[in-house]
Coordinates of C-alpha atoms in Angstrom, one line a residue:
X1 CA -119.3 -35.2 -4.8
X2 CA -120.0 -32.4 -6.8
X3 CA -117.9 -29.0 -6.5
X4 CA -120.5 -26.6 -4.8
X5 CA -120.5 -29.5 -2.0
X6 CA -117.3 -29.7 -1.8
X7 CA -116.5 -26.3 -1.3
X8 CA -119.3 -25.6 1.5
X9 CA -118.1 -28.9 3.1
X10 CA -114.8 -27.1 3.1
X11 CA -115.3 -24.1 4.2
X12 CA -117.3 -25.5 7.4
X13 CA -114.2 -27.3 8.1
X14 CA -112.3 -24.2 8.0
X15 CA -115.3 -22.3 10.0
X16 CA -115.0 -25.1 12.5
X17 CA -111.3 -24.7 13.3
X18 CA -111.1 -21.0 13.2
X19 CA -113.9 -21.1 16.1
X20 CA -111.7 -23.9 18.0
X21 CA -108.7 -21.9 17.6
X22 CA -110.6 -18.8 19.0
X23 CA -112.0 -20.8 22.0
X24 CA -108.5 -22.7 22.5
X25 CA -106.5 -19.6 22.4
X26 CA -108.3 -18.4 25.2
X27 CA -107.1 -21.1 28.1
X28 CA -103.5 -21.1 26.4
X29 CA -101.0 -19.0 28.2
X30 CA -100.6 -14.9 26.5
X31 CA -96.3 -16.3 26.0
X32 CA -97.8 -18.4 22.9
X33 CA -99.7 -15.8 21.3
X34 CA -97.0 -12.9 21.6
X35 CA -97.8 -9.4 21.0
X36 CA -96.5 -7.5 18.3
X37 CA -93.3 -6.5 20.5
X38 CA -92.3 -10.2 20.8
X39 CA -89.2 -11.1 18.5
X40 CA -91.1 -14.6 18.2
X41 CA -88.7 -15.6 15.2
X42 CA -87.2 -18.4 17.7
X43 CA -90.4 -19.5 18.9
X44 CA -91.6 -23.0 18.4
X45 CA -94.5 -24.4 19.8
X46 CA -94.5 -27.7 20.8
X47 CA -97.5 -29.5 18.7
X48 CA -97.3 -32.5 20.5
X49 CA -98.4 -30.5 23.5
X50 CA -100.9 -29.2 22.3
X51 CA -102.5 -32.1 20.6
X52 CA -102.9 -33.8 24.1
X53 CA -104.1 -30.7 25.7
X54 CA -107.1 -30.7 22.8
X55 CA -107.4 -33.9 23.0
X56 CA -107.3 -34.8 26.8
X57 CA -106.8 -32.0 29.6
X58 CA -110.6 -29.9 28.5
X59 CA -112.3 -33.6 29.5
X60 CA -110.8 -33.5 32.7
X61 CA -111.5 -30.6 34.6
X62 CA -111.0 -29.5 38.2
X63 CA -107.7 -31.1 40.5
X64 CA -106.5 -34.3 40.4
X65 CA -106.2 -34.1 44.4
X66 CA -108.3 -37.3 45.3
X67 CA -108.8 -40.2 47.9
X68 CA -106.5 -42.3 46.3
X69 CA -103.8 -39.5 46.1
X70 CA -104.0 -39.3 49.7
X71 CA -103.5 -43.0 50.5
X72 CA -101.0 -42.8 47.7
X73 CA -99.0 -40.3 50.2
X74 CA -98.0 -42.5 52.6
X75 CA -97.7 -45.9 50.9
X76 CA -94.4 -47.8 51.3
X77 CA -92.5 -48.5 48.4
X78 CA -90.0 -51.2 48.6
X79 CA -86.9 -52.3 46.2
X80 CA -85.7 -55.4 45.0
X81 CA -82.2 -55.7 44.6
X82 CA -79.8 -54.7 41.7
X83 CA -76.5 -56.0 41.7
X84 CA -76.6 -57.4 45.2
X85 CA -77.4 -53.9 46.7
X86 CA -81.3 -52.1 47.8
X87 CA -81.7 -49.0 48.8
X88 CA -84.1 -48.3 51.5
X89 CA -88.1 -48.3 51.1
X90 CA -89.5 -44.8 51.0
X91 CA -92.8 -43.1 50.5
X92 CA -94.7 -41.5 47.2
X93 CA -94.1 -37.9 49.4
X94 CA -90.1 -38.6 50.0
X95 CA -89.5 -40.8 46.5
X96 CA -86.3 -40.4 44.7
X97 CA -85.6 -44.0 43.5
X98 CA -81.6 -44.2 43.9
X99 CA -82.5 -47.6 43.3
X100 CA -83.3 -47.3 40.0
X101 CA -80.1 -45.5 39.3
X102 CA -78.0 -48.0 40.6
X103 CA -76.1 -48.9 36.7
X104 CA -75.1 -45.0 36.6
X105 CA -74.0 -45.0 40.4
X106 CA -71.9 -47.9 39.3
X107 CA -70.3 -46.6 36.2
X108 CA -69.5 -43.6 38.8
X109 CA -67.9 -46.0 41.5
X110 CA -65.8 -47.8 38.7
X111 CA -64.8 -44.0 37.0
X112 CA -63.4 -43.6 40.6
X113 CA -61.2 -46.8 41.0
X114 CA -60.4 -46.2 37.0
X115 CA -59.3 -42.4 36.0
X116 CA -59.5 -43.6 32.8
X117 CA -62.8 -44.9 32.4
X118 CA -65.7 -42.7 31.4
X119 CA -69.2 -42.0 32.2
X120 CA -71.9 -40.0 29.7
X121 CA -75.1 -37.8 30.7
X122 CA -77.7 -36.8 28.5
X123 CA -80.0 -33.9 29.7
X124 CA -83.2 -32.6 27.8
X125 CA -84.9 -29.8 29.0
X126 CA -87.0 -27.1 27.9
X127 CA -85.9 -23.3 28.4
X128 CA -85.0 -23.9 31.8
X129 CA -81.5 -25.5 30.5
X130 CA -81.5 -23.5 28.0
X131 CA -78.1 -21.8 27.0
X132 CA -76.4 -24.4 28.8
X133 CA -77.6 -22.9 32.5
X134 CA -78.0 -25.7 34.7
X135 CA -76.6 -28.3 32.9
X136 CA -73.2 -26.2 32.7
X137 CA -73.0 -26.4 36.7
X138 CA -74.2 -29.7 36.5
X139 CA -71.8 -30.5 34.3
X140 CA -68.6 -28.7 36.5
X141 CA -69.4 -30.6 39.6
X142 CA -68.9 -33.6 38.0
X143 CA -65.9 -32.9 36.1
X144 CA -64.6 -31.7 39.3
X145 CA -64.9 -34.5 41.3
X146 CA -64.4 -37.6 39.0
X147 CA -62.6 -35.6 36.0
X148 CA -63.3 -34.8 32.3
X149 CA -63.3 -32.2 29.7
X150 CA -65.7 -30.7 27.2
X151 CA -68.8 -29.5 26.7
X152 CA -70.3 -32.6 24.9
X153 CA -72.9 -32.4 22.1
X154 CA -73.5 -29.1 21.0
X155 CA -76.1 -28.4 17.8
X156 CA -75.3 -27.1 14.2
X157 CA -77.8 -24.4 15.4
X158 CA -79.2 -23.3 18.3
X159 CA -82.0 -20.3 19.2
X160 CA -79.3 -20.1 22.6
X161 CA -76.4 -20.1 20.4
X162 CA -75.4 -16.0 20.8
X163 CA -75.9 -16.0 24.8
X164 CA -74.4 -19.6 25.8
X165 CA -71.0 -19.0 27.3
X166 CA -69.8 -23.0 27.7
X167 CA -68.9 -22.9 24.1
X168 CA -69.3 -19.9 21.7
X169 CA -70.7 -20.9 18.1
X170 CA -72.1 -19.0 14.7
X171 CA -73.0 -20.2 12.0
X172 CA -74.8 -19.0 8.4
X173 CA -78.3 -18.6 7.7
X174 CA -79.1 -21.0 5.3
X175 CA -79.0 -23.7 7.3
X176 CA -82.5 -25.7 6.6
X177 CA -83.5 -26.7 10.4
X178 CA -86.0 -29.5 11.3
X179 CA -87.3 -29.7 14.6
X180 CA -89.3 -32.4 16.6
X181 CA -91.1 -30.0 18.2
X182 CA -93.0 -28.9 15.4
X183 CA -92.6 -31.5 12.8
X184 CA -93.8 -35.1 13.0
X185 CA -92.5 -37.0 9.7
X186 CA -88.8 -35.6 8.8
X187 CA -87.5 -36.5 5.7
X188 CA -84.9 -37.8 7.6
X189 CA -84.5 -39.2 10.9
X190 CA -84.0 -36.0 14.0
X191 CA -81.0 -36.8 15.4
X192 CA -80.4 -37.8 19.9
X193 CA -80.8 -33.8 20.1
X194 CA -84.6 -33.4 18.3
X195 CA -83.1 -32.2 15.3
X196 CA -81.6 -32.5 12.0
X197 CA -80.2 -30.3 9.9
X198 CA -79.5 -29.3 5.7
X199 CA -76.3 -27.3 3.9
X200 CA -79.3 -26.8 1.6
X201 CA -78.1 -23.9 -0.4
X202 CA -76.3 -25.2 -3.1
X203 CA -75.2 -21.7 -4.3
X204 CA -74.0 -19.8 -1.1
X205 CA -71.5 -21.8 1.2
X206 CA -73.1 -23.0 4.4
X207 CA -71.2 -23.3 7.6
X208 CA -70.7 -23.6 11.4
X209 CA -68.1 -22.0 13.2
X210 CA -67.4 -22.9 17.3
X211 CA -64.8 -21.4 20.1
X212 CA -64.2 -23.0 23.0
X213 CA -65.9 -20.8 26.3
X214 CA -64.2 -19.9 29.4
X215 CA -65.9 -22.5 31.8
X216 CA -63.1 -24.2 33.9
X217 CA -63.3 -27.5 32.0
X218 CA -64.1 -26.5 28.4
X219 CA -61.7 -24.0 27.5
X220 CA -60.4 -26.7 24.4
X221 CA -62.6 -28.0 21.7
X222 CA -61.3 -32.0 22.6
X223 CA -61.6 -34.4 20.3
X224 CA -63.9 -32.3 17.8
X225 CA -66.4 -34.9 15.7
X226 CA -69.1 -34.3 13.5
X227 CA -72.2 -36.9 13.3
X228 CA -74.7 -37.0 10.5
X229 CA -77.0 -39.6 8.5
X230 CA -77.9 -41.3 6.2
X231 CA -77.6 -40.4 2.1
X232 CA -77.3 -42.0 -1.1
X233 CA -75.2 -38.7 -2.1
X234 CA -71.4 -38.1 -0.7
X235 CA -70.3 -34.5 0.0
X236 CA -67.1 -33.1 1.5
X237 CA -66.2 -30.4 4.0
X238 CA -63.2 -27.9 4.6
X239 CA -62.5 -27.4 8.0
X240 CA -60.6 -24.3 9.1
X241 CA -58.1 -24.7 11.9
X242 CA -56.3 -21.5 12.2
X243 CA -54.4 -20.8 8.8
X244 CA -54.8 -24.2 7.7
X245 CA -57.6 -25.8 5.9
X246 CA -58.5 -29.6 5.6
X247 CA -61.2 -31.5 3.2
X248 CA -62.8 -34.0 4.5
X249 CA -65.5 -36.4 2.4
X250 CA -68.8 -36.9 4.1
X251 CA -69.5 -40.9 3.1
X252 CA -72.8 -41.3 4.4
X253 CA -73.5 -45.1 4.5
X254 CA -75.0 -45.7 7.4
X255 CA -77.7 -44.3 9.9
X256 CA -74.9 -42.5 12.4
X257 CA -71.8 -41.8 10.7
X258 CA -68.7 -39.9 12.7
X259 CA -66.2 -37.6 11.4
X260 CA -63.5 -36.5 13.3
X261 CA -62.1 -32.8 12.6
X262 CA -58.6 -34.0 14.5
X263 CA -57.2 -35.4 17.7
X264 CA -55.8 -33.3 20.8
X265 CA -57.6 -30.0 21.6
X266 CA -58.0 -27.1 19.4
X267 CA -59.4 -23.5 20.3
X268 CA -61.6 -22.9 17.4
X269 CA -62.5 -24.1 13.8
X270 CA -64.7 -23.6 10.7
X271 CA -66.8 -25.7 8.9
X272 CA -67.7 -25.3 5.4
X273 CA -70.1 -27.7 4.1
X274 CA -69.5 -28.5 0.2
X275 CA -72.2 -30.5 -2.0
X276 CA -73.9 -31.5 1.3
X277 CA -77.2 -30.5 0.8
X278 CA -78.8 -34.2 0.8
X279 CA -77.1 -35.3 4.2
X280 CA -78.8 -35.3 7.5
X281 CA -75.9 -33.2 9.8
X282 CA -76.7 -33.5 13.5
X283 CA -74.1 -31.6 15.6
X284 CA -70.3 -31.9 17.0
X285 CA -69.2 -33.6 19.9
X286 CA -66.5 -32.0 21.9
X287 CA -64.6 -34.3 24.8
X288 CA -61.3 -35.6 26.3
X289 CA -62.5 -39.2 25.9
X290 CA -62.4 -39.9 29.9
X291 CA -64.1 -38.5 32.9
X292 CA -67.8 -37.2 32.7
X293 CA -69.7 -35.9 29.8
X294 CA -73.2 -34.2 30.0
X295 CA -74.7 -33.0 26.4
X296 CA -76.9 -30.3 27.0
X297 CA -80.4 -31.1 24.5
X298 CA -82.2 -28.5 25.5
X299 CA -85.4 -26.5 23.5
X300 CA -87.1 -23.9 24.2
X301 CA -91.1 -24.5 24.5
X302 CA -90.8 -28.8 24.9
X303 CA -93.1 -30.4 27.1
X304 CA -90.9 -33.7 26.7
X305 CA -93.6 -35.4 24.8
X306 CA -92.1 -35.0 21.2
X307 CA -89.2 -37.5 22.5
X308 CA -91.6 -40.5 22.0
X309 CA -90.9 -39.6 18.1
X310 CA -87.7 -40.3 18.6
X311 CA -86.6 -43.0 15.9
X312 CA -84.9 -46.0 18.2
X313 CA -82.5 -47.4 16.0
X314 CA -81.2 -44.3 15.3
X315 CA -80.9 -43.5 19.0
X316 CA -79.3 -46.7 19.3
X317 CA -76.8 -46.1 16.1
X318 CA -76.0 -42.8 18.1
X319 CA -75.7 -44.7 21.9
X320 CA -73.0 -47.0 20.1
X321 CA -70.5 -44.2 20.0
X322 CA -71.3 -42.0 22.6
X323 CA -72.3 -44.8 25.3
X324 CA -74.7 -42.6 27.4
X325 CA -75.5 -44.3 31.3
X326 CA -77.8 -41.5 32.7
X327 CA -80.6 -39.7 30.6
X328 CA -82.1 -36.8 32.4
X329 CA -85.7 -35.4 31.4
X330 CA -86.1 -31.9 33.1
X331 CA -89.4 -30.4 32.1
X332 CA -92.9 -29.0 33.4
X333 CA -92.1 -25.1 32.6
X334 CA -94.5 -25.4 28.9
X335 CA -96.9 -27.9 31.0
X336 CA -98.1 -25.4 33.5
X337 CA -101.8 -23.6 33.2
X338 CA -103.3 -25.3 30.3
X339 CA -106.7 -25.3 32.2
X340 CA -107.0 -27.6 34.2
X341 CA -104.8 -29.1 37.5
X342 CA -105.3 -32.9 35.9
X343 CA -102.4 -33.9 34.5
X344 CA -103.1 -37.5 33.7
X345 CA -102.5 -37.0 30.1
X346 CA -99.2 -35.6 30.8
X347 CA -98.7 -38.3 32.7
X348 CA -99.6 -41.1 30.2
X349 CA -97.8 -38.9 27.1
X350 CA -94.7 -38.7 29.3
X351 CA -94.7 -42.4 30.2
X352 CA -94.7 -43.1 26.5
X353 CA -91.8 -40.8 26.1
X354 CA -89.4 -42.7 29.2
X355 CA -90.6 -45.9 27.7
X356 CA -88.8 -45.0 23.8
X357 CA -85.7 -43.5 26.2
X358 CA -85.4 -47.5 27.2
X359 CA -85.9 -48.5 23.9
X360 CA -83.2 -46.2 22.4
X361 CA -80.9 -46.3 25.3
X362 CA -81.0 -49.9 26.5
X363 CA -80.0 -50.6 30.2
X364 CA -79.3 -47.1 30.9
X365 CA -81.0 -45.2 34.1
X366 CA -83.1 -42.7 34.2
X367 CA -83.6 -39.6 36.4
X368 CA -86.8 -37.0 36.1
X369 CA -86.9 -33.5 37.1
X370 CA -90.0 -32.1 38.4
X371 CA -91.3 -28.6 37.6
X372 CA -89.9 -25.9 39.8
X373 CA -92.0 -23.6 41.4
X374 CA -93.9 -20.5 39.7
X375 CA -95.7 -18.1 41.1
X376 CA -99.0 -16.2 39.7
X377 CA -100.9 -13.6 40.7
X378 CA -103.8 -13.9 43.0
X379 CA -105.8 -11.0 44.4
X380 CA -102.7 -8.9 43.3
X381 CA -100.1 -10.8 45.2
X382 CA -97.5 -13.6 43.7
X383 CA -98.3 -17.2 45.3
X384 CA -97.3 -20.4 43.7
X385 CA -99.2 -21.4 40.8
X386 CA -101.9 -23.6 42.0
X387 CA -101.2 -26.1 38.8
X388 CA -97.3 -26.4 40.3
X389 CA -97.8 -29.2 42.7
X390 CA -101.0 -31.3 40.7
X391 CA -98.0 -31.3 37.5
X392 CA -95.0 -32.3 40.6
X393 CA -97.0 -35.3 41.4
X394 CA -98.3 -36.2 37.8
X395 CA -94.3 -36.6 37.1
X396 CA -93.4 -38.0 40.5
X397 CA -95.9 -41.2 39.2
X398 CA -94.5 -41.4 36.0
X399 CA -91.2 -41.5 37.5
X400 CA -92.5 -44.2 39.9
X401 CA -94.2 -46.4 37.3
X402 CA -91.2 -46.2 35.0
X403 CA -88.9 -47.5 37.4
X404 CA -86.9 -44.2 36.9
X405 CA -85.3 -41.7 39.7
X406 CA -86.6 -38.4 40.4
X407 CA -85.6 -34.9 41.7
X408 CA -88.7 -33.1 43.6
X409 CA -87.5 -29.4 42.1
X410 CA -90.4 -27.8 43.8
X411 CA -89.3 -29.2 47.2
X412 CA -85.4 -29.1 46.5
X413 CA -85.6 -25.0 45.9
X414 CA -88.1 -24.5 49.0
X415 CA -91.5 -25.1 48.4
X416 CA -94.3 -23.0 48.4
X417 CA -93.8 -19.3 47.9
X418 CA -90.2 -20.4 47.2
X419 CA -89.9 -18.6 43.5
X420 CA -91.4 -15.2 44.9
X421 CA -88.1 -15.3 47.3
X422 CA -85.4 -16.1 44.7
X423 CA -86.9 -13.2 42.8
X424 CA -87.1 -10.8 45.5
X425 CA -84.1 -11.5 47.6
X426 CA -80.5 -9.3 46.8
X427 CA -79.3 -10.5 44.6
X428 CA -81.9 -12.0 42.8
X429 CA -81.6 -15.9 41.6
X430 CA -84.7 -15.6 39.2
X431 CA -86.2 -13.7 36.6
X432 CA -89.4 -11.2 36.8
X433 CA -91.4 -13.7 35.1
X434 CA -91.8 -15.7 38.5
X435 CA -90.6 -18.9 36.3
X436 CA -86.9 -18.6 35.4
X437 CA -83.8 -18.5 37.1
X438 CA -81.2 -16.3 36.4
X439 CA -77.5 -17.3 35.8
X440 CA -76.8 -17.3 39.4
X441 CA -80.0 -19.2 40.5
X442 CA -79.3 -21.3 37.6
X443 CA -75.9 -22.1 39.5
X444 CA -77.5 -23.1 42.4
X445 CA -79.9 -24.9 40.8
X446 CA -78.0 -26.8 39.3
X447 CA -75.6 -27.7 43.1
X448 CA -78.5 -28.6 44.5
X449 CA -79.0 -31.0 41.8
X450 CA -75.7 -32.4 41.8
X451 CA -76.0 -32.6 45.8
X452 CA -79.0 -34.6 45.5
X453 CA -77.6 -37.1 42.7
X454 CA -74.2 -37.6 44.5
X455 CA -76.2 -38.4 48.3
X456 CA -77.9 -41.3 46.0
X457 CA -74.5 -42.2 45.1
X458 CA -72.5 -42.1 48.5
X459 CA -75.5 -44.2 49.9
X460 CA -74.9 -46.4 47.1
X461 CA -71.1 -46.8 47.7
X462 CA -71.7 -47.7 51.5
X463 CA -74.2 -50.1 50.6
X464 CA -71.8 -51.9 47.9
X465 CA -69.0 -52.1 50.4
X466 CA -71.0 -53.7 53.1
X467 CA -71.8 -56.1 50.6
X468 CA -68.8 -56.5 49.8
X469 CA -67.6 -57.0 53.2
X470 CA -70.7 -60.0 53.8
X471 CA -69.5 -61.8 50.6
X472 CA -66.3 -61.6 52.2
X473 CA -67.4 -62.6 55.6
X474 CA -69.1 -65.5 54.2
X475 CA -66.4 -66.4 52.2
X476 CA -64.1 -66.7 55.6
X477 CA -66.4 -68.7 57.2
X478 CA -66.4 -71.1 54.4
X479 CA -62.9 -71.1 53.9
X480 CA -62.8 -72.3 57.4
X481 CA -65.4 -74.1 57.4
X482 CA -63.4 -76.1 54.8
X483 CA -60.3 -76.1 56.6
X484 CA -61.8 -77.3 59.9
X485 CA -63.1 -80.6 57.4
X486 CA -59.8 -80.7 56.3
X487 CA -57.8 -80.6 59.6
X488 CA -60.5 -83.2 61.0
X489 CA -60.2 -85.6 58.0
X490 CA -56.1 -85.3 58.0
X491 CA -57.0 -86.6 62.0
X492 CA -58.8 -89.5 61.0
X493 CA -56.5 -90.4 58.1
X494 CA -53.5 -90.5 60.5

């Protein structure tokens, strides 16, 4: 090919996409173009996303309200049994699937007969959880109830990290940060919170620093531990404990390595990262070693899609030490008003996504968290976005056909027209934008979700018990089934 083709060959290419982006841009929501008043330093855009909305939602105009939904409505879906014990059948409108988290329900039920044991959450979420809301009150009415301390995971950095109160952290700028929402191929593998992270400034020191918050249970960094990859280079790091200082070498032989800063509970320390600059560093973990743990891996922007990147024997290397028996995906809030109410491909992407979750985390459950509602303005009055309930049920299936449990948000918080009231009512519970809670709706938010996951376990409990007590009943009657054989045969014999 000669030059002068080449270069009008590429320049139509370059034609071509400017005109896509022009016509694509204009079904996108305004918050992803920002005006020039936006701080949009933090933002990320989740590509993933928008590759499937490209690729998939313009094909499919107009609602995915159909004949088969409504049939779908009212069909009974039954359970098989799990350990002996089946919950109830229900209905595509009522489904929650407690059957399907029957392994978490029973790591709960042994944490109660053993203080001792301990039970792990993971929950990703988009800018909903993000600065720990929710998950923070999800977190406290566990600990509460069956015990445990700590905040969990918590990021080298984090867009959230100046206005989360669960643990206060700071850290320098030269951090190099690779996320999975915008990068498909990391030179090293993201790490179980869609991200990895370089001390890539070989000149300036790089560091982290973190302080335990006031929340009732995580006012100790516990157990404090760094994780990180994979290198064919070692590095060190001096960790600052108050006036004393201790060097630690990074030895980076396998996919997940641990390091633990010390034992016990400390209210602060500094990390300075020496030489490290070829190391994948994921995060800290912070926790008593008993009770519950929920790690909070939220992003602003994800759709959930980018977790089908997610590398599985890395997951798995990280899953060996922090044993995780509940994975919650909370997302919808980037989803919403792409152009169409079809959410097929959302539901297919997301089905991938739940799938690699098994693969990472073997045997663990599953719970999914719908969108909440949003309102939008029609004929100058706030309604619920008409796109709220078409992306509800898209995730209700996915929930369904992955075997996985699921938390109606829309319905839990009211409905229809439910937003416009948690924004309007003294005091408010959410944000102007008709799509965010605030801290206190984020509070009761996140009781309503505890209050829905702990009815799926107190069902469970009475259901195990009564089994319990019909293994036992049938064990009588056998024992005296025997011992009538006996008695008689002792008769014959004398």
């Amino acid at each position: 090919m000669n030059t002068k083709s080449y270069f009008f060959q590429s320049f139509a290419i370059v034609a071509l996409a400017f005109i896509a982006f022009i016509g694509f841009k204009q079904i996108l929501p305004d918050k992803i173009f920002p005006d020039s008043k936006v701080d949009s330093k933090n933002v990320l855009i989740d590509s993933l996303l928008l590759e499937s909305v490209a690729n998939d939602s313009l094909a499919l105009k107009g609602d995915s309200i159909s004949e088969s939904e409504k049939k779908e409505a009212g069909e009974k879906i039954t359970f098989d049994a799990a350990e002996g014990v089946e919950f109830p059948s229900e209905t595509f409108d009522n489904y929650k699937g407690y059957q399907y988290l029957i392994s978490f329900y029973e790591k709960l039920y042994q944490l109660e007969k053993n203080p001792q044991a301990k039970v792990r959450i993971a929950y990703y979420g988009d800018s909903m959880t993000d600065g720990d809301l929710i998950v923070q009150d999800v977190r406290s009415n566990y600990q509460e109830r069956f015990g445990g301390n700590g905040v969990g995971f918590v990021s080298i950095t984090s867009e959230s990290a100046a206005s989360r109160g669960s643990v206060k952290s700071s850290y320098s700028k030269n951090w190099k940060t690779l996320s999975y929402l915008n990068i498909k191929n990391p030179i090293s593998p993201f790490g179980v919170n869609g991200h990895v992270f370089f001390a890539n400034d070989k000149v300036n020191t790089t560091w982290v620093q973190y302080e335990a918050g006031l929340n009732k249970y995580a006012t100790t960094l516990d157990n404090p531990t760094l994780y990180y990859g994979r290198s064919s280079k070692k590095g060190s790091v001096n960790f600052i404990i108050g006036k004393d200082t201790l060097r630690k070498t990074l030895v980076p032989n396998n996919l997940i390595n641990t390091l633990k800063v010390s034992s016990g509970s400390i209210k602060a320390f500094k990390a300075n990262f020496i030489h490290a600059d070829s190391i994948p560093i994921y995060g800290f973990n912070f926790d008593n070693g008993i009770g519950v743990h929920v790690d909070n891996f939220s992003q602003r922007g994800n759709s959930g899609l980018p977790i089908s990147m997610f590398n599985a024997n890395v997951m798995k290397g990280f899953n060996n030490s922090l044993k995780y028996d509940l994975v919650i995906l909370h997302y919808g809030t980037n989803v919403l008003n792409y152009g169409t109410k079809n959410y097929s491909w959302y539901q297919r992407g997301m089905t991938k996504a739940v799938n690699k979750i098994k693969e990472s985390f073997p045997g663990v459950s599953i719970l999914i968290i719908s969108t909440a509602d949003k309102s939008t303005k029609y004929d100058m009055e706030m309604k619920t976005d008409s796109a709220v309930v078409p992306l509800m049920k898209a995730q209700k299936r996915y929930a369904l056909e992955t075997e996985s449990g699921f938390v109606n948000l829309y319905t839990l918080m009211g409905g229809d027209g439910s937003m416009v009231k948690w924004v309007d009512e003294s005091p408010a519970k959410a944000n102007k934008d008709y799509t965010h809670f605030n801290q206190r709706g984020a509070k009761a938010i996140g009781k309503l979700l505890y209050d829905q996951l702990n009815k799926g376990y107190e069902q469970y409990k009475a259901l195990r018990e009564n089994r319990e007590t019909d293994v036992n009943k049938r064990k009588a009657v056998r024992k005296t089934n025997t011992d009538s054989v006996s008695v008689k045969n002792d008769s014959v014999n004398d």
